[in-house]
PDB file of C-alpha atoms in Angstrom:
ATOM      1  CA  UNK Z   1       0.000   0.000   0.000  1.00  0.00           C
ATOM      2  CA  UNK Z   2       1.415   3.317  -1.055  1.00  0.00           C
ATOM      3  CA  UNK Z   3       2.285   5.780   1.687  1.00  0.00           C
ATOM      4  CA  UNK Z   4       0.145   8.897   1.885  1.00  0.00           C
ATOM      5  CA  UNK Z   5       1.881  12.007   0.703  1.00  0.00           C
ATOM      6  CA  UNK Z   6       2.554  14.487   3.527  1.00  0.00           C
ATOM      7  CA  UNK Z   7       0.327  17.555   3.441  1.00  0.00           C
ATOM      8  CA  UNK Z   8       2.014  20.792   2.651  1.00  0.00           C
ATOM      9  CA  UNK Z   9       1.782  23.364   5.454  1.00  0.00           C
ATOM     10  CA  UNK Z  10       0.118  26.618   4.510  1.00  0.00           C
ATOM     11  CA  UNK Z  11       2.499  29.511   4.264  1.00  0.00           C
ATOM     12  CA  UNK Z  12       1.895  32.223   6.854  1.00  0.00           C
ATOM     13  CA  UNK Z  13       3.803  35.448   6.536  1.00  0.00           C
ATOM     14  CA  UNK Z  14       5.947  36.741   9.368  1.00  0.00           C
ATOM     15  CA  UNK Z  15       3.811  39.890   9.691  1.00  0.00           C
ATOM     16  CA  UNK Z  16       0.648  37.852  10.429  1.00  0.00           C
ATOM     17  CA  UNK Z  17       2.492  35.726  12.987  1.00  0.00           C
ATOM     18  CA  UNK Z  18       3.725  38.870  14.783  1.00  0.00           C
ATOM     19  CA  UNK Z  19       0.180  40.277  14.831  1.00  0.00           C
ATOM     20  CA  UNK Z  20      -1.168  37.049  16.335  1.00  0.00           C
ATOM     21  CA  UNK Z  21       1.506  37.066  19.020  1.00  0.00           C
ATOM     22  CA  UNK Z  22       0.835  40.712  19.850  1.00  0.00           C
ATOM     23  CA  UNK Z  23      -2.931  40.042  20.086  1.00  0.00           C
ATOM     24  CA  UNK Z  24      -2.413  37.046  22.393  1.00  0.00           C
ATOM     25  CA  UNK Z  25      -0.118  39.090  24.632  1.00  0.00           C
ATOM     26  CA  UNK Z  26      -2.620  41.983  24.828  1.00  0.00           C
ATOM     27  CA  UNK Z  27      -5.469  39.570  25.728  1.00  0.00           C
ATOM     28  CA  UNK Z  28      -3.316  38.024  28.452  1.00  0.00           C
ATOM     29  CA  UNK Z  29      -2.491  41.474  29.886  1.00  0.00           C
ATOM     30  CA  UNK Z  30      -6.190  42.463  29.802  1.00  0.00           C
ATOM     31  CA  UNK Z  31      -7.198  39.323  31.674  1.00  0.00           C
ATOM     32  CA  UNK Z  32      -4.463  39.905  34.228  1.00  0.00           C
ATOM     33  CA  UNK Z  33      -5.636  43.480  34.856  1.00  0.00           C
ATOM     34  CA  UNK Z  34      -9.233  42.271  35.149  1.00  0.00           C
ATOM     35  CA  UNK Z  35      -8.225  39.781  37.807  1.00  0.00           C
ATOM     36  CA  UNK Z  36      -6.338  42.475  39.696  1.00  0.00           C
ATOM     37  CA  UNK Z  37      -9.159  45.038  39.527  1.00  0.00           C
ATOM     38  CA  UNK Z  38     -12.057  42.607  39.823  1.00  0.00           C
ATOM     39  CA  UNK Z  39     -14.392  40.921  37.376  1.00  0.00           C
ATOM     40  CA  UNK Z  40     -15.081  42.801  34.128  1.00  0.00           C
ATOM     41  CA  UNK Z  41     -12.339  45.278  34.907  1.00  0.00           C
ATOM     42  CA  UNK Z  42     -14.376  47.057  37.574  1.00  0.00           C
ATOM     43  CA  UNK Z  43     -12.856  49.153  40.315  1.00  0.00           C
ATOM     44  CA  UNK Z  44     -11.779  47.561  43.554  1.00  0.00           C
ATOM     45  CA  UNK Z  45     -14.452  47.867  46.193  1.00  0.00           C
ATOM     46  CA  UNK Z  46     -13.494  50.198  48.969  1.00  0.00           C
ATOM     47  CA  UNK Z  47     -13.792  49.047  52.554  1.00  0.00           C
ATOM     48  CA  UNK Z  48     -16.350  51.792  53.244  1.00  0.00           C
ATOM     49  CA  UNK Z  49     -18.507  50.523  50.338  1.00  0.00           C
ATOM     50  CA  UNK Z  50     -19.009  47.170  52.057  1.00  0.00           C
ATOM     51  CA  UNK Z  51     -22.084  47.364  54.272  1.00  0.00           C
ATOM     52  CA  UNK Z  52     -21.751  46.003  57.765  1.00  0.00           C
ATOM     53  CA  UNK Z  53     -24.593  43.962  59.343  1.00  0.00           C
ATOM     54  CA  UNK Z  54     -25.480  46.798  61.731  1.00  0.00           C
ATOM     55  CA  UNK Z  55     -25.764  49.209  58.785  1.00  0.00           C
ATOM     56  CA  UNK Z  56     -28.131  46.843  56.969  1.00  0.00           C
ATOM     57  CA  UNK Z  57     -30.235  46.501  60.130  1.00  0.00           C
ATOM     58  CA  UNK Z  58     -30.344  50.290  60.554  1.00  0.00           C
ATOM     59  CA  UNK Z  59     -31.441  50.797  56.927  1.00  0.00           C
ATOM     60  CA  UNK Z  60     -34.138  48.142  57.322  1.00  0.00           C
ATOM     61  CA  UNK Z  61     -35.470  49.800  60.483  1.00  0.00           C
ATOM     62  CA  UNK Z  62     -35.436  53.229  58.833  1.00  0.00           C
ATOM     63  CA  UNK Z  63     -37.372  51.795  55.873  1.00  0.00           C
ATOM     64  CA  UNK Z  64     -39.996  50.254  58.186  1.00  0.00           C
ATOM     65  CA  UNK Z  65     -40.265  53.551  60.077  1.00  0.00           C
ATOM     66  CA  UNK Z  66     -40.754  55.337  56.744  1.00  0.00           C
ATOM     67  CA  UNK Z  67     -43.651  52.976  55.939  1.00  0.00           C
ATOM     68  CA  UNK Z  68     -45.293  53.653  59.333  1.00  0.00           C
ATOM     69  CA  UNK Z  69     -45.005  57.405  58.803  1.00  0.00           C
ATOM     70  CA  UNK Z  70     -46.444  57.062  55.301  1.00  0.00           C
ATOM     71  CA  UNK Z  71     -49.506  55.293  56.710  1.00  0.00           C
ATOM     72  CA  UNK Z  72     -49.884  58.010  59.337  1.00  0.00           C
ATOM     73  CA  UNK Z  73     -49.767  60.723  56.666  1.00  0.00           C
ATOM     74  CA  UNK Z  74     -52.469  58.995  54.629  1.00  0.00           C
ATOM     75  CA  UNK Z  75     -54.757  58.971  57.693  1.00  0.00           C
ATOM     76  CA  UNK Z  76     -54.900  62.752  57.724  1.00  0.00           C
ATOM     77  CA  UNK Z  77     -58.279  64.308  57.107  1.00  0.00           C
ATOM     78  CA  UNK Z  78     -58.987  64.776  53.416  1.00  0.00           C
ATOM     79  CA  UNK Z  79     -59.585  68.446  54.075  1.00  0.00           C
ATOM     80  CA  UNK Z  80     -55.880  68.749  54.889  1.00  0.00           C
ATOM     81  CA  UNK Z  81     -55.073  68.118  51.235  1.00  0.00           C
ATOM     82  CA  UNK Z  82     -54.899  71.168  49.024  1.00  0.00           C
ATOM     83  CA  UNK Z  83     -57.816  71.617  46.687  1.00  0.00           C
ATOM     84  CA  UNK Z  84     -56.704  70.614  43.163  1.00  0.00           C
ATOM     85  CA  UNK Z  85     -55.994  73.593  40.941  1.00  0.00           C
ATOM     86  CA  UNK Z  86     -56.562  73.642  37.193  1.00  0.00           C
ATOM     87  CA  UNK Z  87     -52.903  74.609  36.751  1.00  0.00           C
ATOM     88  CA  UNK Z  88     -50.219  71.916  36.378  1.00  0.00           C
ATOM     89  CA  UNK Z  89     -47.943  70.923  39.249  1.00  0.00           C
ATOM     90  CA  UNK Z  90     -44.172  70.758  39.063  1.00  0.00           C
ATOM     91  CA  UNK Z  91     -42.714  68.170  41.447  1.00  0.00           C
ATOM     92  CA  UNK Z  92     -39.022  67.956  42.414  1.00  0.00           C
ATOM     93  CA  UNK Z  93     -37.358  64.958  44.075  1.00  0.00           C
ATOM     94  CA  UNK Z  94     -35.188  66.407  46.862  1.00  0.00           C
ATOM     95  CA  UNK Z  95     -34.283  63.688  49.386  1.00  0.00           C
ATOM     96  CA  UNK Z  96     -34.161  59.972  49.973  1.00  0.00           C
ATOM     97  CA  UNK Z  97     -31.977  57.043  49.082  1.00  0.00           C
ATOM     98  CA  UNK Z  98     -31.323  54.118  51.399  1.00  0.00           C
ATOM     99  CA  UNK Z  99     -33.719  54.991  54.207  1.00  0.00           C
ATOM    100  CA  UNK Z 100     -36.967  54.832  52.237  1.00  0.00           C
ATOM    101  CA  UNK Z 101     -39.307  51.868  52.183  1.00  0.00           C
ATOM    102  CA  UNK Z 102     -39.724  49.975  48.864  1.00  0.00           C
ATOM    103  CA  UNK Z 103     -43.336  51.207  48.683  1.00  0.00           C
ATOM    104  CA  UNK Z 104     -42.116  54.807  48.866  1.00  0.00           C
ATOM    105  CA  UNK Z 105     -39.565  54.136  46.138  1.00  0.00           C
ATOM    106  CA  UNK Z 106     -42.263  52.496  44.011  1.00  0.00           C
ATOM    107  CA  UNK Z 107     -44.446  55.606  44.211  1.00  0.00           C
ATOM    108  CA  UNK Z 108     -41.530  57.847  43.243  1.00  0.00           C
ATOM    109  CA  UNK Z 109     -40.777  55.586  40.280  1.00  0.00           C
ATOM    110  CA  UNK Z 110     -44.461  55.678  39.294  1.00  0.00           C
ATOM    111  CA  UNK Z 111     -44.249  59.487  39.299  1.00  0.00           C
ATOM    112  CA  UNK Z 112     -41.056  59.165  37.165  1.00  0.00           C
ATOM    113  CA  UNK Z 113     -38.936  60.704  39.926  1.00  0.00           C
ATOM    114  CA  UNK Z 114     -36.144  58.141  39.837  1.00  0.00           C
ATOM    115  CA  UNK Z 115     -33.295  60.523  40.690  1.00  0.00           C
ATOM    116  CA  UNK Z 116     -32.651  63.301  43.169  1.00  0.00           C
ATOM    117  CA  UNK Z 117     -32.978  66.824  41.721  1.00  0.00           C
ATOM    118  CA  UNK Z 118     -35.167  65.599  38.866  1.00  0.00           C
ATOM    119  CA  UNK Z 119     -38.547  67.195  38.274  1.00  0.00           C
ATOM    120  CA  UNK Z 120     -41.747  66.373  36.392  1.00  0.00           C
ATOM    121  CA  UNK Z 121     -44.994  68.076  35.459  1.00  0.00           C
ATOM    122  CA  UNK Z 122     -48.169  66.493  36.820  1.00  0.00           C
ATOM    123  CA  UNK Z 123     -51.843  67.322  36.639  1.00  0.00           C
ATOM    124  CA  UNK Z 124     -53.238  68.264  40.050  1.00  0.00           C
ATOM    125  CA  UNK Z 125     -55.895  65.690  40.835  1.00  0.00           C
ATOM    126  CA  UNK Z 126     -57.044  64.145  44.142  1.00  0.00           C
ATOM    127  CA  UNK Z 127     -55.213  60.911  43.253  1.00  0.00           C
ATOM    128  CA  UNK Z 128     -51.935  62.691  42.463  1.00  0.00           C
ATOM    129  CA  UNK Z 129     -52.143  64.823  45.622  1.00  0.00           C
ATOM    130  CA  UNK Z 130     -52.711  61.679  47.672  1.00  0.00           C
ATOM    131  CA  UNK Z 131     -49.587  60.074  46.193  1.00  0.00           C
ATOM    132  CA  UNK Z 132     -47.586  63.240  46.869  1.00  0.00           C
ATOM    133  CA  UNK Z 133     -48.780  63.185  50.454  1.00  0.00           C
ATOM    134  CA  UNK Z 134     -47.357  59.658  50.843  1.00  0.00           C
ATOM    135  CA  UNK Z 135     -43.895  60.717  49.622  1.00  0.00           C
ATOM    136  CA  UNK Z 136     -43.995  64.215  51.146  1.00  0.00           C
ATOM    137  CA  UNK Z 137     -40.649  63.952  53.033  1.00  0.00           C
ATOM    138  CA  UNK Z 138     -38.828  63.374  49.752  1.00  0.00           C
ATOM    139  CA  UNK Z 139     -40.410  65.843  47.306  1.00  0.00           C
ATOM    140  CA  UNK Z 140     -41.504  69.437  47.001  1.00  0.00           C
ATOM    141  CA  UNK Z 141     -44.093  70.736  44.577  1.00  0.00           C
ATOM    142  CA  UNK Z 142     -46.165  73.731  43.578  1.00  0.00           C
ATOM    143  CA  UNK Z 143     -47.709  75.613  40.697  1.00  0.00           C
ATOM    144  CA  UNK Z 144     -45.119  76.901  38.167  1.00  0.00           C
ATOM    145  CA  UNK Z 145     -45.813  80.122  36.280  1.00  0.00           C
ATOM    146  CA  UNK Z 146     -45.875  80.310  32.477  1.00  0.00           C
ATOM    147  CA  UNK Z 147     -42.338  81.750  32.365  1.00  0.00           C
ATOM    148  CA  UNK Z 148     -40.830  78.801  34.241  1.00  0.00           C
ATOM    149  CA  UNK Z 149     -42.835  76.254  32.233  1.00  0.00           C
ATOM    150  CA  UNK Z 150     -41.381  77.763  29.064  1.00  0.00           C
ATOM    151  CA  UNK Z 151     -37.815  77.950  30.456  1.00  0.00           C
ATOM    152  CA  UNK Z 152     -37.873  74.340  31.685  1.00  0.00           C
ATOM    153  CA  UNK Z 153     -39.123  72.937  28.377  1.00  0.00           C
ATOM    154  CA  UNK Z 154     -36.825  75.022  26.185  1.00  0.00           C
ATOM    155  CA  UNK Z 155     -33.723  74.582  28.366  1.00  0.00           C
ATOM    156  CA  UNK Z 156     -34.079  71.124  29.934  1.00  0.00           C
ATOM    157  CA  UNK Z 157     -36.744  69.358  27.879  1.00  0.00           C
ATOM    158  CA  UNK Z 158     -36.249  66.207  25.853  1.00  0.00           C
ATOM    159  CA  UNK Z 159     -38.604  63.679  24.329  1.00  0.00           C
ATOM    160  CA  UNK Z 160     -38.768  59.883  24.434  1.00  0.00           C
ATOM    161  CA  UNK Z 161     -38.965  58.059  21.124  1.00  0.00           C
ATOM    162  CA  UNK Z 162     -38.483  54.275  21.080  1.00  0.00           C
ATOM    163  CA  UNK Z 163     -37.252  54.498  24.712  1.00  0.00           C
ATOM    164  CA  UNK Z 164     -34.449  56.850  23.669  1.00  0.00           C
ATOM    165  CA  UNK Z 165     -33.820  60.397  24.867  1.00  0.00           C
ATOM    166  CA  UNK Z 166     -34.206  62.861  22.019  1.00  0.00           C
ATOM    167  CA  UNK Z 167     -33.376  66.570  22.494  1.00  0.00           C
ATOM    168  CA  UNK Z 168     -36.162  68.889  21.375  1.00  0.00           C
ATOM    169  CA  UNK Z 169     -34.116  70.762  18.792  1.00  0.00           C
ATOM    170  CA  UNK Z 170     -36.318  70.058  15.779  1.00  0.00           C
ATOM    171  CA  UNK Z 171     -40.060  70.619  15.467  1.00  0.00           C
ATOM    172  CA  UNK Z 172     -40.222  67.663  13.077  1.00  0.00           C
ATOM    173  CA  UNK Z 173     -39.562  65.381  16.081  1.00  0.00           C
ATOM    174  CA  UNK Z 174     -42.530  66.908  17.914  1.00  0.00           C
ATOM    175  CA  UNK Z 175     -44.781  66.689  14.873  1.00  0.00           C
ATOM    176  CA  UNK Z 176     -43.837  63.048  14.375  1.00  0.00           C
ATOM    177  CA  UNK Z 177     -44.668  62.147  18.004  1.00  0.00           C
ATOM    178  CA  UNK Z 178     -47.637  64.430  18.736  1.00  0.00           C
ATOM    179  CA  UNK Z 179     -48.857  65.644  15.365  1.00  0.00           C
ATOM    180  CA  UNK Z 180     -52.012  63.524  15.524  1.00  0.00           C
ATOM    181  CA  UNK Z 181     -53.028  65.597  18.581  1.00  0.00           C
ATOM    182  CA  UNK Z 182     -52.487  68.901  16.763  1.00  0.00           C
ATOM    183  CA  UNK Z 183     -49.193  69.610  18.569  1.00  0.00           C
ATOM    184  CA  UNK Z 184     -46.573  70.575  15.996  1.00  0.00           C
ATOM    185  CA  UNK Z 185     -43.881  72.630  17.766  1.00  0.00           C
ATOM    186  CA  UNK Z 186     -42.326  73.571  21.110  1.00  0.00           C
ATOM    187  CA  UNK Z 187     -44.681  76.537  21.469  1.00  0.00           C
ATOM    188  CA  UNK Z 188     -47.636  74.142  21.309  1.00  0.00           C
ATOM    189  CA  UNK Z 189     -46.108  71.971  24.065  1.00  0.00           C
ATOM    190  CA  UNK Z 190     -45.474  74.989  26.305  1.00  0.00           C
ATOM    191  CA  UNK Z 191     -49.025  76.285  25.784  1.00  0.00           C
ATOM    192  CA  UNK Z 192     -50.585  72.877  26.469  1.00  0.00           C
ATOM    193  CA  UNK Z 193     -48.549  72.268  29.652  1.00  0.00           C
ATOM    194  CA  UNK Z 194     -48.926  75.793  31.057  1.00  0.00           C
ATOM    195  CA  UNK Z 195     -52.703  75.699  30.627  1.00  0.00           C
ATOM    196  CA  UNK Z 196     -53.284  72.027  31.456  1.00  0.00           C
ATOM    197  CA  UNK Z 197     -54.797  71.442  28.019  1.00  0.00           C
ATOM    198  CA  UNK Z 198     -56.744  68.414  26.791  1.00  0.00           C
ATOM    199  CA  UNK Z 199     -53.592  66.653  25.538  1.00  0.00           C
ATOM    200  CA  UNK Z 200     -51.603  67.221  28.745  1.00  0.00           C
ATOM    201  CA  UNK Z 201     -51.325  63.465  29.430  1.00  0.00           C
ATOM    202  CA  UNK Z 202     -50.005  62.693  25.924  1.00  0.00           C
ATOM    203  CA  UNK Z 203     -47.342  65.372  26.334  1.00  0.00           C
ATOM    204  CA  UNK Z 204     -46.308  63.978  29.725  1.00  0.00           C
ATOM    205  CA  UNK Z 205     -45.885  60.543  28.171  1.00  0.00           C
ATOM    206  CA  UNK Z 206     -43.658  62.105  25.519  1.00  0.00           C
ATOM    207  CA  UNK Z 207     -41.558  64.341  27.780  1.00  0.00           C
ATOM    208  CA  UNK Z 208     -38.874  62.904  30.027  1.00  0.00           C
ATOM    209  CA  UNK Z 209     -38.095  64.109  33.550  1.00  0.00           C
ATOM    210  CA  UNK Z 210     -36.156  67.377  33.881  1.00  0.00           C
ATOM    211  CA  UNK Z 211     -32.624  67.119  35.262  1.00  0.00           C
ATOM    212  CA  UNK Z 212     -32.122  70.158  37.506  1.00  0.00           C
ATOM    213  CA  UNK Z 213     -29.065  71.673  39.137  1.00  0.00           C
ATOM    214  CA  UNK Z 214     -28.430  71.420  42.865  1.00  0.00           C
ATOM    215  CA  UNK Z 215     -29.175  74.895  44.244  1.00  0.00           C
ATOM    216  CA  UNK Z 216     -26.278  76.677  45.943  1.00  0.00           C
ATOM    217  CA  UNK Z 217     -28.731  78.167  48.410  1.00  0.00           C
ATOM    218  CA  UNK Z 218     -32.410  77.937  49.182  1.00  0.00           C
ATOM    219  CA  UNK Z 219     -32.521  74.452  50.749  1.00  0.00           C
ATOM    220  CA  UNK Z 220     -32.414  73.952  54.516  1.00  0.00           C
ATOM    221  CA  UNK Z 221     -31.428  70.279  54.368  1.00  0.00           C
ATOM    222  CA  UNK Z 222     -34.526  69.400  56.406  1.00  0.00           C
ATOM    223  CA  UNK Z 223     -37.321  66.981  55.579  1.00  0.00           C
ATOM    224  CA  UNK Z 224     -39.803  69.106  57.478  1.00  0.00           C
ATOM    225  CA  UNK Z 225     -42.596  70.685  55.468  1.00  0.00           C
ATOM    226  CA  UNK Z 226     -41.900  73.968  53.714  1.00  0.00           C
ATOM    227  CA  UNK Z 227     -44.576  75.705  55.777  1.00  0.00           C
ATOM    228  CA  UNK Z 228     -42.715  74.548  58.942  1.00  0.00           C
ATOM    229  CA  UNK Z 229     -39.344  75.881  57.783  1.00  0.00           C
ATOM    230  CA  UNK Z 230     -38.188  72.774  55.889  1.00  0.00           C
ATOM    231  CA  UNK Z 231     -37.734  71.922  52.225  1.00  0.00           C
ATOM    232  CA  UNK Z 232     -40.497  69.467  51.363  1.00  0.00           C
ATOM    233  CA  UNK Z 233     -44.215  69.488  50.681  1.00  0.00           C
ATOM    234  CA  UNK Z 234     -46.456  72.014  48.986  1.00  0.00           C
ATOM    235  CA  UNK Z 235     -44.904  75.401  48.163  1.00  0.00           C
ATOM    236  CA  UNK Z 236     -47.864  76.656  46.121  1.00  0.00           C
ATOM    237  CA  UNK Z 237     -46.586  79.543  43.934  1.00  0.00           C
ATOM    238  CA  UNK Z 238     -43.269  79.785  45.807  1.00  0.00           C
ATOM    239  CA  UNK Z 239     -42.036  76.757  43.846  1.00  0.00           C
ATOM    240  CA  UNK Z 240     -41.056  79.306  41.191  1.00  0.00           C
ATOM    241  CA  UNK Z 241     -38.277  80.704  43.389  1.00  0.00           C
ATOM    242  CA  UNK Z 242     -36.760  77.226  43.704  1.00  0.00           C
ATOM    243  CA  UNK Z 243     -37.116  76.515  39.963  1.00  0.00           C
ATOM    244  CA  UNK Z 244     -35.229  79.756  39.194  1.00  0.00           C
ATOM    245  CA  UNK Z 245     -32.322  78.530  41.364  1.00  0.00           C
ATOM    246  CA  UNK Z 246     -32.238  75.022  39.887  1.00  0.00           C
ATOM    247  CA  UNK Z 247     -32.896  75.636  36.185  1.00  0.00           C
TER     248      UNK Z 247
END
């Protein structure tokens, strides 16, 4: 039986071999650095970032206390709630992180207030005012004037299209999203929001939350109600002073 002829080895140029070697070395260095820094190349966890058991217990107790206080606030007489105004509300998330109960966080997320110093427009209704009462230690709200509605939308506004943030720099974007409601430009959005028009809800679904600046002054750092010398709760028309400092 005849012997099989040896297969010829494919010729590989020296340049390609050097590139392969360089790539293998770079991958090895990357993996080494990932092991040193932690999985996926993340930063090393600091000792202060690791929560101790007593800290977890304290946060749990603070969350349960927050839930008890929420229930107490909801037991207030309905007359204690402000009478809904036809004007829109502007709500700003001021406080709260680890010490709030999951139910409180859920309400804030429902109101689209997922971050501190973010604000949203809402229509003043008994249901909305009841929700705001539940999260009162963490938010402040009031009735913005037409000037601040316009400034917020023109300066901080953006739309949501296909779950993506889109800056409102082109009226074609607005017409594409809201044209079937007769809203074609930024001026239409400002007019509809400032007057609480019939398509207010559709505009809220289109607009994202407004990222505001931390005010250099004007906040007391207290969760007491605004009427009691704190930061939170209903400011009525005085919300405009705070918007001016944060916009």
